[in-house]
Amino acid sequence: MQNLHFTPSLTFFTVGCVALIVVGTLCVLATTRSARPKRTGAIEALRFLITLLVVLMLWGPEWKTIITPENEPEIAILWDASRSGETLDAQLPDGKNSVVSRRAFIDSALKLDVWKTLENNGKTAVFSQPFSEPSPNTETTATTLQGTDINDPIEKLLEQHDNLRAIVLLSDGDWNTGSPPIGAAQKMLLKNVPLFTIPVGSKERLPDIEILDITAPTYGIIGEPIQIPFSLRSSLKRDINTTIKLRDTSNGKEFTKKVHIPAGKEYFDNVLWRIDREGTSKLELSFPVAEGELVVENNRQEFIIQGKKENLKVLVIESIPRWEYRFIRNALSRDPGVDLDCLLFHPKLGKGDGPDYIQDFPDKLEDLQKYDVVFIGDVGIANGQLTLKQTELLKGLVENQASGIVFIPGSKGNQKTLLNTPLGELIPVILDESKPEGISESTASPLALTSQGRGSLLTMLGDNELENERVWKNLPGFYWSAAIEKAKGGADVLATHANRRNRYGRIPLLVTKSAGNGKVLYLGHDSAWRWRRGVEDLYHYRFWGQVARWMSYQRNMAAGEQIRLYYSPDRPRPADVVTLKANAFDSNGAPLTDGSIYVDVTSPNGEKSRIELTRSAEAWGSYSGRTRISLPGEWKLSAGIVNDADATVETTIIAQGDVLEKTGQPARPEVLEEMARVTGGEVIMAKDIKDIANRINALPIKKPQEESIPLWAQIASMITLIVLLALFWTLRKLNGTF
């Protein structure tokens, strides 16, 4: 039904009537007094019509359409069919408080006769439908992405049904995909559809211990230990002593570690694993089911790691052959995975010569870019040492080529001259410039690991954490250290001076920091060589080997002849944005200055896309780009130089996706309560389900939907009025002419 409706206020109605009477009177008088009454009468009639239109617009005319639904009112019952329904924490209102799964609770609720009562002798249609049903696809990717979306099914109901009287929602409220369900509740409010929610499940987490996260590196060096951090969460009400087991699923190799998990808290730890073969290995972290634990499937988690052979290129720069330099050179030269070059600026004897020595600093980019790690000893800006241009090259190598740089100051204080050079920005500590020669002590002082240092692979000198702590306590101390005030912002302090402190606290002596794409390490004493006492190379060799491999980790993610590709984060999750960075070189090994780099991305489901990387540092052949990870699984990357088919490198990103829909998670009734409140509905507890028919039937009868078009606000009304005014003015002038 359609009609024209006016809503004038008393003032506008009165003013309008008076205006019409006055204008009508004037029109009649003008017509009767005119010498040409017919022509004047037509013009005055137009004047009156314009006045009438203006008055009607002031009275707020609206064209109303009343829509009466042709079908009968409907009540929709939505029930949660997601995998979380397997959680065993729902109590039946049977007087015995029997505990069943959430799915069983919903099934029993749907079988009640109360839903037939809502049909009201056939005057109301009642229908039910599930949402978030698990897909029959059992592939890991499909299972991982399945979740609970409460918003979407409600919005679809509102679109498909125009005569909904109410919606009943049976769910635990634990949504994890889609838009927030409060948006659907607001749309229900606009359509005057109340929501009645029936919470299912308990707000308390089931007694359980679950693996939250495993942050393993993407690859490891064959024969070298890697650190695999993990986190657990316990909802048990008592502490648990258990055994973590890390197993290679292909050959059965195992590593076990006893852990103590506190009650009701998250637990963070790591395990050490040694890769023994090249290629991809699937590892499984697991622990036995504890007494009273109800959820078993989250006690194990698999991940993939790659084993690689290595060939690190290391440059050591020093001014004098001090003991620290000699033993670093000795350790790295005997490391089969390291290709060592040494540049010794001896002030009196001339530059060092012999095996592993070079005579000049590699000033060409194609020569310098090959180094994965650079050690800077007691060297500065001086005749016969480094130049300002060379410090710029070293900084560019770290920031643009993802190389690592290690600062080891000495008692000569030469590194003080680096503070006002580009390398000074990389030094991760603030030095006391009044003491360039450092601080000497009469007794040996040990290093004290920080909490961050105790969990770092760099400082892991034992086979486990307990042994490592014992090793560090027994390491020989140092007699000289750099005059350090504090660490710079963003730096990680791994070890401090055990016997000295200043106004900033413990003096940091082992500090790391990121710089652009690369890493920086600062060791504030020159006595690591003394760790050989009584044990020879056991700890000294291991420490510097770990430093070289840790600092070159990102740079060697995927290295080809002409392209080096690395990315961050190295273990992304679905929905993460991965930053891709590449260094490209020409056939002579010099950084590419003219060319384009592409990356072909193949997703786990076979979809392919190409990304054109943008140049970020022209002199260093650096390029960068971004891609979004949408699925868990293996993402294959193939980077290349446009118009050069031979210049390619391939790698694989492992996107470790958590299963969105987990059993054992606590229910979220507060979500359902907020939705019901917004829509004007109610929260119905389990014991009150039988009363839901009375509450819905008590709702006021839904009025027919009414749509109105405000005619006064339409552009057509304004145009019509302007045209009539223009016509009136023109005719009036013409009438005065004739």
XYZ file of C-alpha atoms in Angstrom:
738
model
C 0.000 0.000 0.000
C 1.261 3.452 -0.935
C 0.151 6.922 0.139
C 1.267 10.515 0.479
C 1.907 11.580 4.046
C 2.489 15.068 5.504
C 4.002 15.818 8.915
C 3.751 19.614 9.374
C 4.219 21.301 12.695
C 1.385 23.543 13.900
C 3.426 26.657 13.141
C 4.264 25.631 9.577
C 0.673 24.511 8.955
C -0.719 27.859 10.108
C 1.846 29.907 8.216
C 1.249 27.839 5.077
C -2.536 28.265 5.177
C -2.242 31.998 5.736
C 0.272 32.264 2.875
C -2.045 30.402 0.485
C -5.018 32.617 1.410
C -3.024 35.827 0.995
C -1.412 34.775 -2.292
C -4.749 33.462 -3.641
C -6.443 36.769 -2.823
C -3.681 38.748 -4.511
C -3.897 36.522 -7.591
C -7.654 37.103 -7.917
C -7.279 40.871 -7.517
C -4.459 41.017 -10.074
C -6.550 39.062 -12.580
C -9.734 41.150 -12.212
C -7.867 44.450 -12.496
C -5.782 43.436 -15.510
C -6.538 44.652 -19.032
C -5.721 41.163 -20.275
C -7.473 38.977 -17.684
C -6.998 35.629 -19.493
C -3.279 35.993 -19.921
C -2.815 37.475 -16.441
C -5.024 34.780 -14.920
C -2.787 32.053 -16.325
C 0.316 33.736 -14.906
C -1.308 34.236 -11.485
C -2.426 30.617 -11.478
C 1.227 29.671 -11.999
C 2.170 31.976 -9.103
C -0.361 30.245 -6.859
C 0.912 26.822 -7.953
C 4.483 27.779 -7.013
C 3.316 29.038 -3.627
C 1.356 25.850 -3.073
C 4.431 23.721 -3.873
C 6.586 25.731 -1.443
C 4.007 25.343 1.324
C 3.670 21.605 0.669
C 7.455 21.202 0.848
C 7.427 22.965 4.236
C 4.836 20.457 5.443
C 7.334 17.581 4.967
C 5.697 15.395 2.317
C 6.740 11.722 2.304
C 5.780 8.946 -0.083
C 5.197 5.939 2.149
C 5.101 2.320 1.071
C 3.843 -0.260 3.553
C 5.168 -3.739 2.810
C 3.133 -6.563 4.253
C 4.986 -9.921 4.052
C 3.134 -12.463 1.996
C 4.616 -15.427 3.873
C 4.105 -16.351 7.513
C 6.467 -15.181 10.301
C 9.615 -17.282 10.735
C 11.775 -18.282 13.694
C 15.303 -19.455 12.835
C 17.322 -21.764 15.074
C 21.059 -21.521 14.382
C 23.311 -24.086 16.040
C 27.083 -24.349 16.191
C 28.376 -27.403 14.313
C 32.087 -26.559 14.596
C 34.768 -28.912 15.853
C 34.793 -27.255 19.286
C 31.522 -29.107 19.873
C 33.623 -32.134 20.800
C 34.662 -30.385 24.021
C 33.319 -32.317 26.999
C 32.160 -29.531 29.350
C 28.394 -29.002 28.844
C 25.954 -29.836 31.651
C 22.521 -31.219 30.815
C 19.605 -29.710 32.797
C 18.427 -33.192 33.789
C 18.700 -32.763 37.533
C 21.827 -34.935 37.580
C 24.030 -32.263 35.964
C 25.365 -34.870 33.559
C 28.437 -33.617 31.686
C 28.354 -34.230 27.934
C 30.017 -32.763 24.871
C 28.783 -29.442 23.534
C 27.542 -31.218 20.407
C 25.527 -33.686 22.496
C 24.031 -30.798 24.474
C 22.923 -29.056 21.265
C 21.490 -32.294 19.870
C 19.445 -32.871 23.019
C 18.217 -29.258 22.993
C 17.088 -29.509 19.361
C 14.999 -32.592 20.168
C 12.866 -30.777 22.759
C 9.133 -30.327 22.065
C 9.396 -26.622 22.870
C 10.225 -25.821 19.231
C 6.864 -27.255 18.094
C 5.139 -24.901 20.521
C 6.687 -21.977 18.658
C 4.859 -22.966 15.474
C 1.630 -21.550 16.994
C -0.726 -23.928 15.181
C 0.950 -23.395 11.834
C 0.942 -19.586 12.010
C 4.732 -19.441 12.456
C 7.385 -21.328 10.506
C 10.246 -22.731 12.603
C 13.398 -24.002 10.915
C 16.894 -24.869 12.108
C 20.233 -24.909 10.349
C 23.855 -25.487 11.406
C 26.788 -23.201 10.787
C 30.579 -23.652 10.660
C 30.307 -27.335 9.828
C 33.713 -29.045 9.425
C 34.657 -29.697 5.823
C 34.857 -33.347 4.737
C 38.276 -32.486 3.264
C 40.816 -34.064 5.607
C 43.885 -32.357 4.153
C 46.009 -30.466 6.671
C 45.462 -27.133 4.917
C 41.665 -27.459 4.925
C 41.550 -28.654 8.534
C 43.760 -25.809 9.722
C 41.596 -23.105 8.147
C 38.284 -24.390 9.501
C 36.864 -22.201 12.227
C 33.726 -20.684 13.714
C 32.078 -17.721 11.994
C 29.006 -16.428 13.844
C 28.591 -13.190 11.904
C 28.207 -14.555 8.368
C 25.350 -17.073 8.918
C 23.262 -14.444 10.721
C 23.797 -11.895 7.950
C 22.794 -14.469 5.334
C 19.618 -15.242 7.275
C 18.683 -11.562 7.299
C 19.260 -11.347 3.536
C 17.312 -14.498 2.646
C 14.340 -14.115 5.016
C 12.336 -10.891 5.201
C 9.826 -11.910 7.867
C 11.957 -13.185 10.727
C 10.285 -12.859 14.084
C 13.330 -14.015 16.079
C 16.594 -15.954 15.832
C 17.681 -18.536 18.395
C 21.446 -19.150 18.589
C 22.980 -22.199 20.288
C 26.761 -21.741 20.476
C 29.765 -21.527 22.776
C 30.424 -17.991 21.473
C 34.049 -18.814 20.628
C 34.300 -17.308 17.136
C 37.677 -17.231 15.364
C 36.968 -16.382 11.720
C 34.937 -13.736 9.922
C 33.852 -10.343 11.197
C 32.960 -9.687 14.844
C 29.442 -11.017 15.481
C 28.391 -7.737 17.071
C 28.083 -6.391 13.503
C 25.382 -8.951 12.718
C 23.639 -8.048 15.973
C 23.478 -4.395 14.928
C 21.906 -5.368 11.595
C 19.320 -7.419 13.483
C 18.513 -4.342 15.564
C 17.916 -2.290 12.403
C 15.517 -4.961 11.121
C 13.831 -5.341 14.511
C 14.754 -9.029 14.831
C 15.613 -10.029 18.434
C 18.258 -12.668 19.168
C 17.807 -15.313 21.858
C 21.116 -16.961 22.725
C 21.637 -20.264 24.518
C 25.249 -20.514 25.810
C 26.823 -23.952 25.498
C 29.902 -25.090 27.427
C 31.870 -23.848 30.408
C 33.839 -20.636 30.838
C 36.526 -22.653 32.603
C 39.229 -24.241 30.462
C 39.279 -28.033 30.550
C 42.159 -29.640 32.458
C 44.764 -29.741 29.723
C 48.351 -29.089 28.672
C 48.721 -27.880 25.091
C 51.540 -26.872 22.779
C 51.022 -23.193 21.977
C 53.899 -22.481 19.646
C 57.114 -23.875 18.179
C 59.465 -21.265 16.700
C 62.083 -23.412 14.997
C 64.506 -21.962 12.426
C 63.762 -22.788 8.811
C 67.099 -24.506 8.299
C 70.137 -25.718 10.189
C 73.716 -26.601 9.350
C 74.490 -30.306 9.182
C 76.361 -31.391 12.292
C 75.704 -28.144 14.179
C 73.219 -27.751 17.055
C 70.099 -25.652 16.536
C 67.840 -24.236 19.199
C 64.108 -24.942 18.944
C 62.054 -22.753 21.326
C 58.542 -23.850 22.271
C 55.770 -22.764 24.613
C 53.173 -24.778 26.508
C 50.048 -23.785 28.426
C 48.672 -25.705 31.370
C 45.158 -25.386 32.757
C 45.735 -28.099 35.342
C 45.468 -27.070 38.972
C 48.747 -28.698 39.951
C 52.358 -28.577 38.804
C 53.393 -31.272 36.365
C 56.761 -32.939 35.876
C 56.875 -34.439 32.421
C 59.240 -35.300 29.581
C 59.350 -33.419 26.292
C 60.296 -35.605 23.341
C 61.563 -34.319 19.996
C 61.589 -37.021 17.324
C 62.555 -37.234 13.664
C 59.575 -39.027 12.129
C 61.625 -40.483 9.268
C 64.428 -42.240 11.158
C 63.128 -42.326 14.726
C 65.981 -40.262 16.179
C 64.879 -38.811 19.530
C 65.852 -36.217 22.092
C 64.175 -36.014 25.491
C 64.150 -33.325 28.133
C 62.564 -33.265 31.567
C 60.509 -30.145 32.284
C 58.485 -28.753 35.174
C 55.235 -27.094 34.057
C 53.629 -24.789 36.669
C 49.910 -25.004 37.348
C 47.654 -22.728 35.297
C 50.483 -20.890 33.529
C 52.352 -20.720 30.259
C 55.755 -22.388 30.111
C 58.568 -21.365 27.755
C 61.594 -23.524 27.019
C 63.725 -24.832 24.183
C 65.438 -28.009 23.049
C 68.718 -28.467 21.222
C 68.722 -30.575 18.090
C 71.582 -31.589 15.839
C 70.765 -32.076 12.149
C 72.544 -35.105 10.720
C 71.497 -35.111 7.067
C 70.850 -32.806 4.146
C 67.318 -32.118 2.981
C 63.932 -31.753 4.644
C 63.175 -33.417 7.964
C 59.801 -33.622 9.682
C 60.158 -33.339 13.448
C 57.517 -33.990 16.090
C 57.435 -32.397 19.534
C 55.301 -34.305 22.025
C 54.774 -35.142 25.684
C 52.752 -37.854 27.449
C 49.184 -37.348 28.646
C 49.139 -36.168 32.258
C 46.774 -37.587 34.844
C 43.460 -35.728 34.673
C 44.168 -34.237 31.230
C 41.060 -34.416 29.026
C 42.332 -33.199 25.641
C 44.942 -35.442 24.046
C 45.350 -34.290 20.428
C 47.161 -31.028 21.314
C 50.003 -32.871 23.079
C 51.974 -33.212 19.856
C 52.852 -30.954 16.958
C 54.878 -31.497 13.802
C 57.074 -29.034 11.931
C 59.564 -29.129 9.074
C 63.213 -28.090 9.073
C 65.884 -28.278 6.384
C 69.468 -29.454 6.717
C 72.089 -27.624 4.656
C 75.780 -27.833 4.031
C 77.646 -24.625 4.711
C 80.513 -22.599 3.385
C 80.731 -19.347 5.293
C 83.080 -16.607 4.155
C 84.624 -14.743 7.115
C 86.915 -11.695 7.170
C 88.948 -10.874 10.310
C 90.495 -7.380 10.506
C 93.018 -6.659 13.275
C 95.814 -4.215 14.047
C 98.179 -6.387 16.102
C 98.420 -10.165 16.551
C 97.082 -10.194 20.118
C 96.072 -13.434 21.774
C 92.358 -13.021 21.011
C 93.091 -12.548 17.324
C 95.443 -15.519 17.172
C 92.980 -17.957 18.670
C 89.980 -16.653 16.674
C 92.033 -17.116 13.511
C 93.109 -20.550 14.686
C 89.551 -21.637 15.511
C 87.949 -20.374 12.294
C 90.726 -21.613 10.008
C 90.189 -25.167 11.298
C 86.407 -24.991 10.952
C 85.536 -27.026 7.832
C 82.475 -24.873 7.186
C 84.365 -21.563 7.197
C 86.481 -19.981 4.464
C 88.675 -17.482 6.329
C 90.489 -14.325 5.213
C 92.575 -12.252 7.637
C 93.769 -8.666 7.215
C 96.414 -7.804 9.836
C 97.533 -4.151 10.039
C 100.783 -4.576 11.968
C 102.083 -1.058 12.764
C 105.772 -2.074 12.817
C 106.181 -5.303 10.910
C 103.853 -4.592 8.012
C 100.765 -6.504 6.956
C 100.440 -10.148 7.900
C 101.153 -12.691 5.221
C 100.726 -16.406 4.776
C 97.825 -18.857 4.544
C 94.386 -17.254 5.075
C 95.856 -13.723 4.762
C 94.985 -10.938 2.337
C 97.137 -7.859 1.818
C 94.527 -5.183 1.146
C 91.024 -4.328 2.205
C 88.521 -5.490 -0.469
C 87.467 -2.043 -1.704
C 85.447 -3.357 -4.647
C 81.840 -4.255 -3.922
C 82.124 -7.533 -5.815
C 84.999 -8.540 -3.517
C 83.472 -7.337 -0.244
C 79.936 -8.646 -0.761
C 81.078 -12.278 -0.571
C 81.794 -12.069 3.177
C 79.100 -13.404 5.482
C 80.728 -12.173 8.712
C 83.375 -9.514 9.396
C 85.360 -9.340 12.658
C 86.610 -5.862 13.607
C 89.365 -6.070 16.221
C 91.378 -3.266 17.819
C 91.201 -1.280 14.580
C 90.304 2.318 13.847
C 90.680 5.198 11.412
C 94.411 5.781 11.020
C 97.275 5.578 8.572
C 97.769 1.958 7.667
C 94.368 0.951 9.071
C 90.801 1.609 7.906
C 89.657 4.626 5.912
C 86.362 6.479 6.180
C 85.285 5.090 2.808
C 85.951 1.547 4.001
C 83.770 2.045 7.088
C 80.954 3.137 4.765
C 81.420 -0.054 2.759
C 81.325 -2.211 5.896
C 78.151 -0.527 7.091
C 76.541 -1.041 3.678
C 77.588 -4.694 3.714
C 75.749 -5.250 6.997
C 72.634 -3.197 6.304
C 72.098 -4.086 2.648
C 73.676 -7.529 2.230
C 72.520 -9.061 5.561
C 76.081 -9.786 6.673
C 77.138 -9.837 10.315
C 79.797 -7.733 11.993
C 81.595 -8.509 15.269
C 83.341 -5.792 17.294
C 86.108 -6.956 19.662
C 87.842 -3.866 21.130
C 91.342 -3.950 22.619
C 93.566 -2.091 25.041
C 95.044 0.113 22.282
C 91.691 1.926 22.089
C 91.700 2.147 18.289
C 87.951 1.546 18.061
C 87.332 4.963 19.634
C 88.093 6.515 16.245
C 85.219 4.512 14.748
C 82.577 6.270 16.846
C 82.290 9.245 14.469
C 82.260 7.084 11.350
C 79.395 5.123 9.740
C 80.505 2.081 11.779
C 79.877 4.050 14.974
C 76.149 3.813 14.293
C 76.403 0.020 14.318
C 78.208 -0.305 17.665
C 75.380 -1.410 20.016
C 76.807 0.152 23.205
C 77.612 3.641 24.452
C 81.298 3.925 25.383
C 82.998 6.141 27.938
C 85.163 8.123 25.519
C 87.353 9.383 28.365
C 88.736 5.842 28.761
C 89.612 4.633 25.247
C 92.142 2.128 26.638
C 89.405 0.462 28.688
C 89.603 -0.841 32.248
C 92.289 -3.200 33.548
C 91.797 -5.327 36.626
C 94.193 -7.190 38.890
C 91.930 -10.192 39.342
C 89.984 -12.154 36.781
C 86.318 -11.205 36.427
C 83.768 -13.598 34.946
C 80.839 -12.899 32.656
C 77.324 -13.221 34.063
C 74.627 -14.371 31.652
C 71.386 -12.426 31.604
C 68.012 -14.155 31.373
C 68.106 -13.434 27.652
C 71.601 -14.830 27.388
C 70.677 -18.054 29.143
C 68.146 -18.774 26.401
C 70.296 -17.736 23.435
C 71.936 -20.146 21.023
C 74.974 -17.846 20.903
C 75.835 -18.585 24.520
C 74.910 -22.287 24.484
C 78.212 -23.968 25.380
C 76.671 -27.044 26.999
C 74.426 -29.759 25.638
C 71.505 -28.537 27.748
C 70.557 -25.516 29.848
C 71.699 -26.961 33.172
C 75.086 -27.940 31.812
C 75.400 -24.599 30.010
C 74.853 -22.649 33.226
C 77.538 -24.739 34.930
C 79.951 -24.165 32.036
C 79.603 -20.380 32.157
C 80.134 -20.280 35.904
C 83.408 -22.172 35.504
C 84.804 -20.284 32.502
C 88.052 -18.380 33.175
C 87.536 -14.648 33.610
C 89.090 -11.594 31.950
C 91.543 -8.937 33.148
C 90.600 -6.188 30.693
C 87.297 -4.838 29.417
C 86.099 -1.887 27.369
C 84.786 1.186 29.200
C 81.091 0.722 28.456
C 78.375 2.887 29.971
C 75.241 1.123 28.724
C 73.652 -0.657 25.797
C 71.862 1.346 23.114
C 68.119 1.149 22.694
C 66.931 -1.976 20.905
C 70.060 -3.973 21.769
C 69.957 -7.400 23.427
C 72.312 -7.829 26.376
C 73.396 -11.465 26.663
C 76.064 -11.142 29.361
C 77.287 -8.515 31.819
C 80.320 -7.843 33.991
C 79.838 -10.012 37.069
C 81.764 -7.682 39.428
C 81.142 -4.156 38.138
C 78.145 -1.904 37.819
C 77.518 1.784 37.234
C 74.588 4.161 37.502
C 72.815 2.277 34.704
C 73.211 -1.124 36.362
C 75.349 -4.082 35.355
C 77.886 -3.241 32.645
C 76.947 -5.009 29.378
C 79.827 -6.889 27.760
C 78.154 -9.256 25.283
C 75.558 -7.369 23.239
C 73.749 -8.038 19.948
C 71.613 -5.804 17.767
C 69.980 -5.827 14.342
C 71.210 -3.298 11.793
C 69.230 -3.061 8.583
C 69.173 -6.566 7.146
C 72.212 -7.735 9.128
C 73.314 -8.321 12.711
C 75.904 -6.834 15.060
C 77.705 -8.445 18.000
C 79.884 -6.606 20.509
C 82.219 -8.462 22.892
C 83.566 -5.986 25.438
C 86.643 -7.985 26.520
C 89.517 -9.695 24.727
C 89.925 -12.841 26.815
C 87.623 -15.407 25.235
C 90.820 -17.251 24.291
C 91.336 -17.995 28.010
C 88.293 -20.311 27.866
C 90.707 -22.878 26.415
C 92.339 -23.402 29.803
C 92.189 -27.058 30.708
C 89.789 -27.957 27.890
C 91.653 -26.686 24.812
C 89.231 -25.662 22.019
C 86.057 -27.142 23.511
C 84.246 -23.893 24.352
C 86.268 -21.282 22.471
C 85.916 -23.094 19.136
C 82.222 -23.732 19.691
C 81.442 -20.142 20.685
C 82.972 -18.474 17.639
C 81.537 -21.115 15.322
C 78.063 -20.403 16.697
C 78.636 -16.651 16.310
C 79.561 -17.006 12.633
C 76.574 -19.228 11.864
C 74.053 -17.169 13.834
C 75.104 -13.916 12.171
C 74.927 -15.373 8.658
C 71.648 -17.270 9.169
C 69.349 -14.891 7.293
C 71.860 -14.157 4.527
C 72.094 -17.850 3.621
C 68.394 -18.725 3.585
C 68.555 -19.092 -0.200
C 71.831 -18.283 -1.916
C 72.505 -18.793 -5.618
C 75.297 -17.754 -7.936
C 73.768 -14.380 -8.811
C 70.865 -13.970 -6.379
C 70.591 -14.191 -2.627
C 67.022 -14.296 -1.265
C 65.953 -13.964 2.362
C 62.675 -13.228 4.077
C 61.112 -12.274 7.378
C 59.447 -13.734 9.369
C 61.140 -17.010 8.507
C 58.235 -19.087 9.866
C 55.120 -17.081 8.983
C 51.572 -18.001 9.847
C 48.469 -17.628 7.677
C 47.509 -13.921 7.294
C 51.111 -12.791 7.934
C 52.811 -10.453 5.472
C 56.272 -11.710 4.532
C 58.952 -9.204 3.576
C 61.118 -10.506 0.745
C 64.614 -9.125 0.236
C 67.104 -10.018 -2.441
C 70.670 -9.164 -3.404
C 71.447 -9.544 -7.094
C 74.819 -9.642 -8.836
C 76.016 -9.562 -12.398
C 78.080 -12.308 -14.005
C 81.281 -10.775 -12.559
C 79.973 -10.834 -8.984
C 79.403 -7.082 -8.750
C 76.071 -5.856 -7.323
C 73.464 -5.540 -10.060
C 72.938 -1.903 -11.027
C 70.650 -2.291 -14.023
C 67.991 -4.964 -13.981
C 64.715 -6.125 -12.487
C 64.154 -8.890 -9.957
C 61.028 -11.013 -9.780
C 59.815 -13.674 -7.356
C 57.396 -16.366 -8.514
C 55.265 -17.519 -5.580
C 53.484 -20.886 -5.619
C 50.975 -21.435 -2.816
C 50.241 -24.838 -1.226
C 47.109 -25.199 -3.379
C 49.064 -24.628 -6.605
C 48.108 -21.009 -7.300
C 50.928 -18.961 -8.808
C 51.675 -15.251 -8.746
C 54.627 -13.046 -9.637
C 56.013 -10.213 -7.514
C 58.255 -7.524 -8.965
C 60.758 -6.447 -6.309
C 61.619 -2.772 -5.996
C 65.178 -1.503 -5.786
C 66.065 -0.369 -2.253
C 69.828 0.283 -2.426
C 71.124 0.654 -5.965
C 74.841 0.506 -5.145
C 74.419 -2.808 -3.336
C 71.989 -4.492 -5.727
C 69.336 -4.705 -3.010
C 65.670 -5.292 -3.780
C 62.613 -5.781 -1.597
C 58.948 -6.705 -1.831
C 56.089 -8.186 0.161
C 53.655 -11.053 -0.134
C 50.820 -12.268 2.055
C 50.672 -15.827 3.336
C 47.065 -17.008 3.143
C 47.409 -20.768 3.664
C 49.485 -23.067 5.847
C 51.906 -25.403 4.153
C 54.818 -25.093 1.732
C 55.105 -21.863 -0.273
C 57.645 -22.216 -3.072
C 59.623 -19.133 -4.079
C 61.660 -18.793 -7.241
C 63.601 -15.550 -7.628
C 65.307 -14.489 -10.810
C 66.666 -11.645 -12.885
C 64.477 -10.557 -15.775
C 65.933 -11.597 -19.145
C 68.502 -13.886 -17.502
C 67.174 -17.436 -17.342
C 70.297 -18.779 -15.602
C 70.185 -16.335 -12.677
C 67.634 -17.987 -10.401
C 67.382 -19.279 -6.857
C 64.633 -21.317 -5.258
C 63.544 -21.809 -1.678
C 60.531 -22.901 0.321
C 58.710 -21.037 3.080
C 57.032 -23.283 5.611
C 53.857 -21.622 6.903
C 53.085 -23.408 10.141
C 49.358 -22.885 10.686
C 47.672 -23.428 14.002
C 44.358 -25.253 13.913
C 41.805 -22.475 14.413
C 39.113 -24.704 15.821
C 40.421 -26.449 18.911
C 38.711 -28.615 21.456
C 39.085 -27.831 25.123
C 38.910 -24.054 24.719
C 36.684 -22.198 27.214
C 33.275 -20.982 26.067
C 32.689 -17.242 25.645
C 29.147 -16.556 26.861
C 29.943 -12.850 27.144
C 29.906 -12.652 23.320
C 26.394 -14.112 23.201
C 25.244 -11.880 26.046
C 26.356 -8.729 24.227
C 24.670 -9.811 20.989
C 21.381 -10.509 22.765
C 21.521 -7.173 24.567
C 22.114 -5.203 21.350
C 19.183 -6.837 19.530
C 16.753 -6.562 22.432
C 16.680 -10.323 22.954
C 17.628 -12.468 25.933
C 20.184 -14.987 27.123
C 18.423 -18.273 27.869
C 20.229 -20.573 30.274
C 20.057 -24.352 29.872
C 17.545 -24.799 32.685
C 15.205 -22.225 31.104
C 15.111 -23.569 27.529
C 11.560 -24.872 27.991
C 10.389 -21.295 28.656
C 11.807 -19.919 25.415
C 8.467 -20.350 23.597
C 6.679 -18.146 26.131
C 9.347 -15.465 25.853
C 9.280 -15.392 22.051
C 5.463 -15.492 21.913
C 5.400 -12.548 24.318
C 7.183 -10.415 21.748
C 5.013 -7.664 20.258
C 3.566 -8.461 16.858
C 5.944 -7.247 14.228
C 4.550 -4.249 12.372
C 4.550 -4.239 8.567
C 7.730 -2.849 7.135
C 7.396 0.767 6.117
C 9.534 2.556 3.552
C 9.275 6.307 3.058
C 10.749 8.671 0.478
C 11.030 12.302 1.707
C 9.832 14.276 -1.318
C 11.036 17.573 0.149
C 14.626 16.295 0.099
C 14.602 15.092 -3.516
C 16.633 16.899 -6.143
C 13.703 16.581 -8.567
C 11.533 18.727 -6.266
C 14.143 21.472 -6.232
C 14.586 21.396 -10.019
C 10.800 21.526 -10.582
C 10.469 24.554 -8.328
C 13.330 26.391 -10.029
C 11.901 25.683 -13.501
C 8.453 26.981 -12.472
C 9.957 30.137 -10.969
C 11.943 30.776 -14.144
C 8.830 30.215 -16.282
C 6.772 32.527 -14.073
C 9.364 35.303 -14.265
C 9.665 34.994 -18.060
C 5.896 34.991 -18.657
C 5.461 37.942 -16.329
C 7.979 39.988 -18.295
C 6.402 38.975 -21.604
C 2.964 39.893 -20.286
C 4.221 43.345 -19.394
C 5.684 43.772 -22.920
C 2.490 43.055 -24.914
